């Protein structure tokens, strides 16, 4: 299907979107609405500017993305040793970091074509900070690769008796709940020894509440998409496995029907809250930017929208 223009983005919900909203409503406005259609030639300069800022990533996110991609290749293709994988990831990371450093001007006119890192775009780091960050990221990548290849999920996915259903799918998988698109982009969904597993590799910090919510959403997705083919599978038969690849720990559990019901209620309530920020819910038209309250603080130093936000609390900028 070709490109279908929309005046406003399609209504959708995801755990990460809700995180942004709870963190700072203004940031949510910029991420979801402010830059919408900013890729169009005749968009206003401000819309183009916001759109460009939504494309900024950072060293942590970029390294996590490369790790996920390389691991997928390792599972589906010829298996490389962890040392080789580590070298591949660091080489790609260095290449993209260099590009980000030298191509800021190019990024301004072609935001889709170059990876831009927050660390270089905003230049908030001095040389010492940068060196420290590079050491930290290298250490994280090393830990992640070694822990991940030792993880239960990885071993299960490599096992001959495993049937992989989904693996880091590049399509933005979703299901419809309460008339809204709910995104559920999971790392691994597979059957091993007759049991269904949902595996999620986490490069960031542990957050039990958030991880449980995310797993419950994945289960809703599973039931919606595969439930008819596998009607005997109930939520509490599915094994949810979070692997924290930075420190090598893992967290395995089932999600009960009761938790699923609570998750559905939470999604409905949060949708209702987001609905209060809409001028026209039918077309997902937001209210004016001024309705989205800024929440300045420490979080601003990682925000993509510093240069257009009058409320940021960045001393160095
Ligand atoms: S800079 Fe701070 S206040 Fe402004 S949008 Fe970002 S997080 Fe919110």
Tab-separated table of C-alpha atoms and ligand atoms in Angstrom:
chain	number	residue	atom	x	y	z
A	1	UNK	CA	0.000	0.000	0.000
A	2	UNK	CA	1.336	3.463	-0.914
A	3	UNK	CA	1.826	6.471	1.311
A	4	UNK	CA	-1.438	7.679	2.765
A	5	UNK	CA	-1.259	11.241	4.050
A	6	UNK	CA	-2.799	12.002	7.438
A	7	UNK	CA	-3.280	15.437	8.875
A	8	UNK	CA	-2.613	14.013	12.364
A	9	UNK	CA	-0.948	10.813	13.505
A	10	UNK	CA	-3.024	7.707	13.967
A	11	UNK	CA	-4.151	7.114	17.551
A	12	UNK	CA	-1.950	4.535	19.189
A	13	UNK	CA	-0.729	3.423	22.585
A	14	UNK	CA	2.449	1.793	23.783
A	15	UNK	CA	4.270	1.427	27.081
A	16	UNK	CA	7.109	3.659	25.869
A	17	UNK	CA	4.708	6.362	24.666
A	18	UNK	CA	3.062	6.413	28.095
A	19	UNK	CA	6.484	6.674	29.691
A	20	UNK	CA	7.214	9.798	27.691
A	21	UNK	CA	3.873	11.309	28.640
A	22	UNK	CA	4.379	10.616	32.334
A	23	UNK	CA	7.892	12.008	32.146
A	24	UNK	CA	6.952	15.296	30.499
A	25	UNK	CA	3.714	16.099	28.652
A	26	UNK	CA	5.436	18.728	26.508
A	27	UNK	CA	8.025	16.192	25.393
A	28	UNK	CA	5.121	13.895	24.514
A	29	UNK	CA	3.563	16.662	22.418
A	30	UNK	CA	6.818	17.217	20.526
A	31	UNK	CA	7.400	13.473	20.008
A	32	UNK	CA	3.897	12.583	18.862
A	33	UNK	CA	2.349	15.681	17.314
A	34	UNK	CA	4.778	18.576	16.916
A	35	UNK	CA	6.876	17.058	14.136
A	36	UNK	CA	4.082	15.231	12.358
A	37	UNK	CA	4.337	15.623	8.557
A	38	UNK	CA	7.653	17.435	9.135
A	39	UNK	CA	9.171	15.227	6.425
A	40	UNK	CA	7.045	16.979	3.796
A	41	UNK	CA	8.716	19.506	1.530
A	42	UNK	CA	6.252	22.281	2.256
A	43	UNK	CA	5.916	21.697	6.025
A	44	UNK	CA	6.548	24.756	8.197
A	45	UNK	CA	10.120	25.328	9.387
A	46	UNK	CA	9.077	24.658	12.989
A	47	UNK	CA	7.402	21.350	12.107
A	48	UNK	CA	10.499	20.327	10.134
A	49	UNK	CA	12.667	21.323	13.067
A	50	UNK	CA	10.658	19.261	15.586
A	51	UNK	CA	10.556	16.305	13.199
A	52	UNK	CA	14.338	16.471	12.878
A	53	UNK	CA	14.743	16.438	16.656
A	54	UNK	CA	12.556	13.324	16.956
A	55	UNK	CA	15.193	11.527	14.878
A	56	UNK	CA	17.994	12.068	17.391
A	57	UNK	CA	19.153	8.990	19.252
A	58	UNK	CA	21.885	8.487	21.850
A	59	UNK	CA	24.832	6.181	22.487
A	60	UNK	CA	22.890	3.887	24.822
A	61	UNK	CA	19.917	3.470	22.476
A	62	UNK	CA	22.117	3.079	19.408
A	63	UNK	CA	24.348	0.455	20.987
A	64	UNK	CA	21.220	-1.420	22.199
A	65	UNK	CA	19.786	-1.356	18.685
A	66	UNK	CA	22.988	-2.695	17.106
A	67	UNK	CA	23.284	-5.431	19.754
A	68	UNK	CA	19.715	-6.573	19.069
A	69	UNK	CA	20.289	-6.650	15.306
A	70	UNK	CA	23.590	-8.512	15.494
A	71	UNK	CA	22.192	-11.056	17.915
A	72	UNK	CA	19.269	-11.717	15.617
A	73	UNK	CA	21.734	-12.334	12.762
A	74	UNK	CA	23.658	-14.664	15.049
A	75	UNK	CA	20.554	-16.670	15.883
A	76	UNK	CA	19.230	-16.941	12.366
A	77	UNK	CA	22.516	-17.173	10.472
A	78	UNK	CA	26.044	-18.418	10.983
A	79	UNK	CA	26.917	-18.188	14.666
A	80	UNK	CA	29.835	-15.936	15.548
A	81	UNK	CA	31.788	-16.128	18.762
A	82	UNK	CA	31.043	-13.443	21.382
A	83	UNK	CA	34.478	-11.800	20.767
A	84	UNK	CA	33.715	-11.467	17.043
A	85	UNK	CA	30.243	-10.153	17.769
A	86	UNK	CA	31.641	-7.618	20.201
A	87	UNK	CA	34.161	-6.402	17.600
A	88	UNK	CA	31.458	-6.115	14.933
A	89	UNK	CA	29.219	-4.078	17.217
A	90	UNK	CA	32.000	-1.742	18.354
A	91	UNK	CA	33.162	-1.219	14.743
A	92	UNK	CA	29.655	-0.247	13.636
A	93	UNK	CA	29.159	1.926	16.676
A	94	UNK	CA	32.441	3.773	16.034
A	95	UNK	CA	31.548	4.306	12.400
A	96	UNK	CA	28.132	5.752	13.235
A	97	UNK	CA	29.553	7.865	16.050
A	98	UNK	CA	32.091	9.390	13.660
A	99	UNK	CA	29.361	10.106	11.122
A	100	UNK	CA	27.298	11.767	13.789
A	101	UNK	CA	30.264	13.947	14.774
A	102	UNK	CA	31.086	15.119	11.234
A	103	UNK	CA	27.661	15.264	9.619
A	104	UNK	CA	25.583	17.584	11.735
A	105	UNK	CA	24.947	19.936	8.804
A	106	UNK	CA	23.926	17.060	6.578
A	107	UNK	CA	21.600	15.790	9.289
A	108	UNK	CA	19.862	19.169	9.445
A	109	UNK	CA	18.825	18.883	5.801
A	110	UNK	CA	18.515	15.048	5.692
A	111	UNK	CA	17.449	13.851	9.134
A	112	UNK	CA	16.448	10.403	7.875
A	113	UNK	CA	19.745	9.669	6.210
A	114	UNK	CA	22.243	10.048	9.012
A	115	UNK	CA	22.320	8.764	12.569
A	116	UNK	CA	22.594	11.732	14.912
A	117	UNK	CA	23.605	11.245	18.505
A	118	UNK	CA	22.317	13.473	21.250
A	119	UNK	CA	25.833	13.542	22.698
A	120	UNK	CA	27.124	15.295	19.537
A	121	UNK	CA	24.084	17.236	18.453
A	122	UNK	CA	23.868	19.115	21.727
A	123	UNK	CA	27.516	18.963	22.554
A	124	UNK	CA	26.798	18.806	26.281
A	125	UNK	CA	29.924	16.744	26.911
A	126	UNK	CA	33.492	17.973	27.185
A	127	UNK	CA	36.374	15.751	25.996
A	128	UNK	CA	36.821	14.110	29.389
A	129	UNK	CA	33.091	13.277	29.617
A	130	UNK	CA	33.200	11.851	26.101
A	131	UNK	CA	36.113	9.578	26.879
A	132	UNK	CA	34.376	8.353	30.012
A	133	UNK	CA	31.201	7.696	28.069
A	134	UNK	CA	33.096	5.758	25.384
A	135	UNK	CA	34.682	3.537	28.060
A	136	UNK	CA	31.297	3.001	29.727
A	137	UNK	CA	29.562	2.089	26.462
A	138	UNK	CA	32.364	-0.290	25.429
A	139	UNK	CA	32.074	-2.016	28.809
A	140	UNK	CA	28.285	-2.263	28.470
A	141	UNK	CA	28.513	-3.727	24.978
A	142	UNK	CA	31.061	-6.281	26.162
A	143	UNK	CA	28.917	-7.314	29.155
A	144	UNK	CA	25.762	-7.387	27.054
A	145	UNK	CA	27.195	-9.594	24.323
A	146	UNK	CA	28.712	-12.090	26.734
A	147	UNK	CA	25.667	-12.183	29.027
A	148	UNK	CA	23.241	-12.365	26.154
A	149	UNK	CA	24.927	-15.315	24.462
A	150	UNK	CA	24.848	-17.080	27.832
A	151	UNK	CA	21.202	-16.203	28.488
A	152	UNK	CA	18.422	-18.790	28.656
A	153	UNK	CA	16.534	-17.031	25.871
A	154	UNK	CA	19.518	-17.136	23.526
A	155	UNK	CA	20.204	-20.792	24.263
A	156	UNK	CA	16.553	-21.698	23.802
A	157	UNK	CA	16.424	-19.841	20.497
A	158	UNK	CA	19.459	-21.733	19.254
A	159	UNK	CA	18.101	-25.105	20.408
A	160	UNK	CA	17.037	-27.566	17.718
A	161	UNK	CA	13.693	-28.257	19.437
A	162	UNK	CA	12.660	-24.584	19.470
A	163	UNK	CA	10.131	-23.181	17.061
A	164	UNK	CA	10.646	-19.454	16.644
A	165	UNK	CA	7.384	-17.589	16.049
A	166	UNK	CA	8.746	-14.025	16.124
A	167	UNK	CA	12.237	-12.668	16.565
A	168	UNK	CA	12.895	-8.948	16.864
A	169	UNK	CA	10.376	-8.366	14.098
A	170	UNK	CA	11.113	-5.234	12.107
A	171	UNK	CA	7.419	-4.707	11.367
A	172	UNK	CA	5.884	-2.608	14.071
A	173	UNK	CA	3.612	-5.305	15.467
A	174	UNK	CA	0.391	-4.211	17.032
A	175	UNK	CA	-3.091	-5.323	17.966
A	176	UNK	CA	-6.336	-3.443	18.372
A	177	UNK	CA	-7.748	-2.986	21.825
A	178	UNK	CA	-10.710	-0.773	22.618
A	179	UNK	CA	-10.516	0.560	19.049
A	180	UNK	CA	-6.893	1.692	19.440
A	181	UNK	CA	-3.659	0.382	17.968
A	182	UNK	CA	-1.480	-1.007	20.738
A	183	UNK	CA	2.137	-1.512	19.761
A	184	UNK	CA	3.862	-4.608	21.101
A	185	UNK	CA	7.340	-4.942	19.643
A	186	UNK	CA	8.743	-7.943	21.424
A	187	UNK	CA	12.202	-9.453	21.118
A	188	UNK	CA	11.405	-13.153	20.955
A	189	UNK	CA	8.333	-15.339	20.896
A	190	UNK	CA	8.931	-19.061	20.636
A	191	UNK	CA	7.814	-22.554	21.610
A	192	UNK	CA	10.236	-24.823	23.432
A	193	UNK	CA	9.316	-28.250	24.856
A	194	UNK	CA	5.655	-27.475	24.281
A	195	UNK	CA	5.816	-24.224	26.276
A	196	UNK	CA	5.323	-20.712	24.947
A	197	UNK	CA	8.037	-18.200	25.871
A	198	UNK	CA	8.178	-14.454	25.476
A	199	UNK	CA	11.739	-13.274	25.854
A	200	UNK	CA	12.837	-9.685	26.238
A	201	UNK	CA	16.442	-8.539	26.386
A	202	UNK	CA	16.852	-5.396	28.412
A	203	UNK	CA	19.911	-3.210	27.956
A	204	UNK	CA	18.690	-0.644	30.503
A	205	UNK	CA	18.047	-0.711	34.230
A	206	UNK	CA	15.631	-3.084	35.974
A	207	UNK	CA	12.180	-1.696	36.443
A	208	UNK	CA	9.882	-4.457	37.669
A	209	UNK	CA	6.637	-2.504	37.412
A	210	UNK	CA	7.337	-1.349	33.868
A	211	UNK	CA	8.635	-4.754	32.738
A	212	UNK	CA	5.532	-6.519	34.112
A	213	UNK	CA	3.285	-4.054	32.324
A	214	UNK	CA	5.204	-4.582	29.094
A	215	UNK	CA	4.967	-8.368	29.428
A	216	UNK	CA	1.224	-8.177	30.055
A	217	UNK	CA	0.873	-6.126	26.847
A	218	UNK	CA	2.917	-8.736	24.949
A	219	UNK	CA	0.564	-11.426	26.222
A	220	UNK	CA	-2.454	-9.442	25.090
A	221	UNK	CA	-0.753	-9.233	21.682
A	222	UNK	CA	-0.066	-12.967	21.649
A	223	UNK	CA	-3.655	-13.867	22.546
A	224	UNK	CA	-5.023	-11.445	19.977
A	225	UNK	CA	-2.761	-12.607	17.160
A	226	UNK	CA	-2.329	-16.327	17.861
A	227	UNK	CA	-5.151	-17.103	20.296
A	228	UNK	CA	-7.488	-18.565	17.665
A	229	UNK	CA	-4.830	-20.980	16.424
A	230	UNK	CA	-3.822	-21.951	19.965
A	231	UNK	CA	-7.048	-21.697	21.985
A	232	UNK	CA	-5.705	-24.033	24.683
A	233	UNK	CA	-3.034	-21.466	25.639
A	234	UNK	CA	-4.065	-19.251	28.530
A	235	UNK	CA	-2.164	-16.203	29.765
A	236	UNK	CA	-0.766	-17.995	32.789
A	237	UNK	CA	0.719	-20.817	30.646
A	238	UNK	CA	3.015	-18.341	28.909
A	239	UNK	CA	6.494	-17.949	30.342
A	240	UNK	CA	7.761	-14.374	30.387
A	241	UNK	CA	11.500	-14.031	30.551
A	242	UNK	CA	13.275	-10.707	31.023
A	243	UNK	CA	17.028	-10.897	30.552
A	244	UNK	CA	18.996	-7.944	31.907
A	245	UNK	CA	21.974	-8.302	29.686
A	246	UNK	CA	24.074	-5.588	31.249
A	247	UNK	CA	24.424	-7.404	34.585
A	248	UNK	CA	23.526	-10.930	33.422
A	249	UNK	CA	20.506	-11.400	35.698
A	250	UNK	CA	17.100	-12.571	34.554
A	251	UNK	CA	13.536	-12.524	35.724
A	252	UNK	CA	11.061	-15.220	34.813
A	253	UNK	CA	7.374	-15.253	35.599
A	254	UNK	CA	3.806	-15.824	34.435
A	255	UNK	CA	1.213	-13.137	34.121
A	256	UNK	CA	-2.130	-14.017	35.670
A	257	UNK	CA	-5.552	-13.377	34.144
A	258	UNK	CA	-6.088	-10.903	36.956
A	259	UNK	CA	-2.991	-8.907	35.958
A	260	UNK	CA	-4.177	-8.926	32.356
A	261	UNK	CA	-7.508	-7.462	33.443
A	262	UNK	CA	-5.670	-4.748	35.397
A	263	UNK	CA	-3.469	-4.005	32.382
A	264	UNK	CA	-6.550	-3.563	30.212
A	265	UNK	CA	-8.009	-1.179	32.779
A	266	UNK	CA	-4.719	0.735	32.906
A	267	UNK	CA	-4.641	1.100	29.118
A	268	UNK	CA	-8.225	2.349	29.099
A	269	UNK	CA	-7.558	4.851	31.894
A	270	UNK	CA	-4.394	6.155	30.300
A	271	UNK	CA	-6.164	6.492	26.953
A	272	UNK	CA	-8.824	8.507	28.718
A	273	UNK	CA	-6.153	10.809	30.180
A	274	UNK	CA	-4.488	11.266	26.794
A	275	UNK	CA	-7.938	11.953	25.314
A	276	UNK	CA	-8.205	15.085	27.485
A	277	UNK	CA	-5.365	16.572	25.431
A	278	UNK	CA	-7.261	16.198	22.175
A	279	UNK	CA	-9.270	18.893	20.492
A	280	UNK	CA	-10.852	16.429	18.085
A	281	UNK	CA	-10.554	12.768	19.177
A	282	UNK	CA	-12.037	11.503	15.896
A	283	UNK	CA	-9.003	12.645	13.932
A	284	UNK	CA	-6.544	12.636	16.860
A	285	UNK	CA	-6.083	16.400	16.591
A	286	UNK	CA	-4.247	17.649	19.692
A	287	UNK	CA	-5.010	20.758	21.673
A	288	UNK	CA	-2.556	23.640	21.378
A	289	UNK	CA	1.021	23.064	22.521
A	290	UNK	CA	0.390	25.240	25.595
A	291	UNK	CA	-1.910	22.555	27.100
A	292	UNK	CA	0.991	20.121	27.335
A	293	UNK	CA	2.712	20.936	30.588
A	294	UNK	CA	6.501	20.938	30.703
A	295	UNK	CA	8.168	19.034	33.512
A	296	UNK	CA	11.698	20.394	33.638
A	297	UNK	CA	14.356	18.752	35.751
A	298	UNK	CA	17.233	16.328	35.441
A	299	UNK	CA	15.397	14.568	32.606
A	300	UNK	CA	15.975	17.594	30.325
A	301	UNK	CA	19.627	16.697	29.801
A	302	UNK	CA	18.522	13.593	27.834
A	303	UNK	CA	15.633	15.236	26.026
A	304	UNK	CA	15.736	15.609	22.236
A	305	UNK	CA	13.880	18.909	22.293
A	306	UNK	CA	16.182	21.087	24.373
A	307	UNK	CA	16.774	23.653	21.634
A	308	UNK	CA	13.070	24.349	21.087
A	309	UNK	CA	11.924	24.111	24.694
A	310	UNK	CA	11.817	27.336	26.696
A	311	UNK	CA	11.520	25.426	29.964
A	312	UNK	CA	14.568	23.192	29.865
A	313	UNK	CA	16.904	23.065	32.803
A	314	UNK	CA	20.246	22.659	31.146
A	315	UNK	CA	22.988	24.746	32.590
A	316	UNK	CA	25.573	24.075	29.921
A	317	UNK	CA	23.330	24.706	26.937
B	1	LIG	S1	13.579	19.967	27.731
B	1	LIG	FE1	12.696	19.264	29.693
B	1	LIG	S2	10.821	20.450	29.958
B	1	LIG	FE2	11.434	20.639	27.816
B	1	LIG	S3	10.301	19.060	26.746
B	1	LIG	FE3	12.280	18.196	27.287
B	1	LIG	S4	11.968	17.184	29.266
B	1	LIG	FE4	10.231	18.558	28.937
